Amino acid sequence: MPPPADIVKVAIEWPGAFPKLMEIDQKKPLSAIIKEVCEGWSLGNHENFALQNADSTNFYITEKNRNDIKNGSILRLTTSPSQTAAQLHERIQSSSMDAKLEALKDLANSSRDVTFAQEFINLDGISLLTQMVESGTERYQKLQKIMKPCFGDLLSFTLTAFVELMDHGIVSWDTFSVAFIKKIAGYVNKSAMDTAVLQRSLAILESMVLNSQDLYQKVAQEITIGQLIPHLQGTDQDIQTYTIAVINALFLKAPEEKRQVGYTHTPSIPNVIRSPKPINDEMAHQLYVLQVLTFNLLEDRMMTKMDPQDQAQRDIIFELRRIAFDVECEPNNSGSIEKRKSMYTRDYKKLGFINHVNPAVDFTQIPPGMLALDNMLYFARHHQDAYIRIVLENSSREDKHECPFGRSSIELTKMLCEILKVGELPSENCHDFHPMFFTHDRSFEEFFCICIQLLNKTWKEMRATSEDFNKVMQVVREQIMRALTQKPNSLDQLKSRLQNLSYTEILKIRQSERMNQEDFQSRPILELREKIQPEIMELIKQQRLNRLCDGTCFRKISSRRRQDKFWYCRLSPNHKVLHYGDLEESPQGEVPHDSLQDKLPVADIKSVVTGKDCPHMKEKGALKQNKEVLELAFSILYESDEYLNFIAPDKHEYCVWTDGLNALLGKEMTSDFTKSDMDTLLSMEMKLRLLDLENIQIPEAPPPIPKEPSNYDFVYDCN
């Protein structure tokens, strides 16, 4: 007979005593259980004691988390959180350096537990730590030269404890003084600072900037992006990651006018990318965010229409004409007005503008607005030979065969903004950055210059006419997208890859893809597809259920990205029970059922909801605002108001789990992944079945049924 569900068997440790095995009744109050344990070891004042996990976390057991205790857990009897907090509060104020250092080390370790953190904060512990940072550490400045390691550790543990306490979200970030901010910024600005102190200081600055607009103003006065750059030149990837995170935070919170002033990658980012160490996920994410925020600087120009009456803007068009045709600015009295207008119109036509009389009208379309004109001017000034060659080459062709430089530049700029998603906010879980955009201060403009030359080359290869403009743009988009997927490390590498993706090569690729996607549309083939489709769907269903049986590790989303907490869920082989439970770290391979203590019978599942309908997506906070997380969220609803919330690690796992759960409930599998699998498997099965019919024409209609014979004398009677 199985033990009652409310009884948990555990071992409890006490220093100097043999561990005690006992059964905990989860229906009894926690205080009564602690009292029983204390009496077993003849300890009085049981209210001064508490239970905590005897693992690396040392988290206290409370009424809220007591249901997480598993059979076979090892617990430890220890002083209560309030007692421990009071003792540490007193110990960190010790006059002895060694005692203070040991106390701060214990505090940094204990502060990860929210129960302890609440008690320590209630004693005004955060104010004590900030005072120690502001003034207390100055007493040890004289000792720093002879006790540098000790001083570094002292400050490191102080800041670590501070970061852990603030991470629980109990105290508002708005409460800190300018003196504290100056101290933290000072640690970042120092050239030779202890690595651990620098890392914690950068983490504090990032949190301050992201959590409070008022603190952003104060931090921005103390530290600039230029002062952060030297930290990117080292070899410590964690320091580089935290530094880029602070740069991104400052950039994200900066007012629009400040974002445009002096923001540049500097040569330090390529140093980070070209490091021999592989780039970890957090670094990749921060570089992706930096890339997105940098491109978003272009949004203002992209959404600004040209004012045809603005003389400065019109002068840019005059400059394009001057560079292309090497003409001097004519004095006002040279020739008649009609003659000058005729000359301008002729030249603007050669430059490929749609409106030959007033090209300013071409730049009133948003997007790309004035950004297209900026790109054209940059190309004309910095790649003058290529610019003149393209303009003169096209102006010497027949009208219908010329590649209009002006119109092409405007449409190309619009296309590049779409490809690079200019104006969109960064996603929480994306790591997709392009190294080449960090190798040049004007990377977008240089990217445009490469692509406009590609467009002109493709136009010639296609022997295009003005009617083929949209077809050429489609081919150019395909060339750019295929080159970008290869993640070139530099703009020169992009050029060489685009050189290999000529129009002829694109045609070959398209032909190859068409051959792989067999597209028979005759009625017999369609009927055969319909007949074998249920078999394929059953195969996909079995694959999904097998994947659920293997299980998946899910990451717990918290306020801090770098805090890795995991849980695992898998389906039992008989497809009747979901087993799940928390993990200390990401597993290497499958997790056995017996290590997952929690169960959910499939029969109890009422429904599966996704996206914004999930309970954890309806809660207030950052998750609700994050589109990427919203697309990966799903929940299992069971019993009256109980639910199990998931956030998939990626789109693939999201499709696998939503499909598998729907299959378990007898519902249709509707994910994009299922459609893709269905197309692939169906295509393969069709090719196999039609293998013997190669080069044989399949008739549209079945052959006619022959007439009945006049007699059946030819039939052989077995009897």
XYZ file of C-alpha atoms in Angstrom, residues 91-92 96-106 149-155 157:
21
model
C 28.873 40.693 12.709
C 29.380 42.802 9.542
C 38.024 43.075 13.223
C 38.828 42.867 9.498
C 38.880 39.066 9.504
C 35.549 38.812 11.355
C 33.958 41.405 9.049
C 35.244 39.584 5.954
C 33.879 36.222 7.147
C 30.515 37.809 8.013
C 30.189 39.479 4.585
C 31.031 36.181 2.900
C 28.225 34.452 4.849
C 43.459 41.056 -1.623
C 41.597 41.469 1.675
C 40.218 44.865 0.662
C 39.113 43.510 -2.726
C 37.328 40.552 -1.098
C 35.696 42.816 1.499
C 34.227 45.063 -1.169
C 31.318 40.326 -0.808
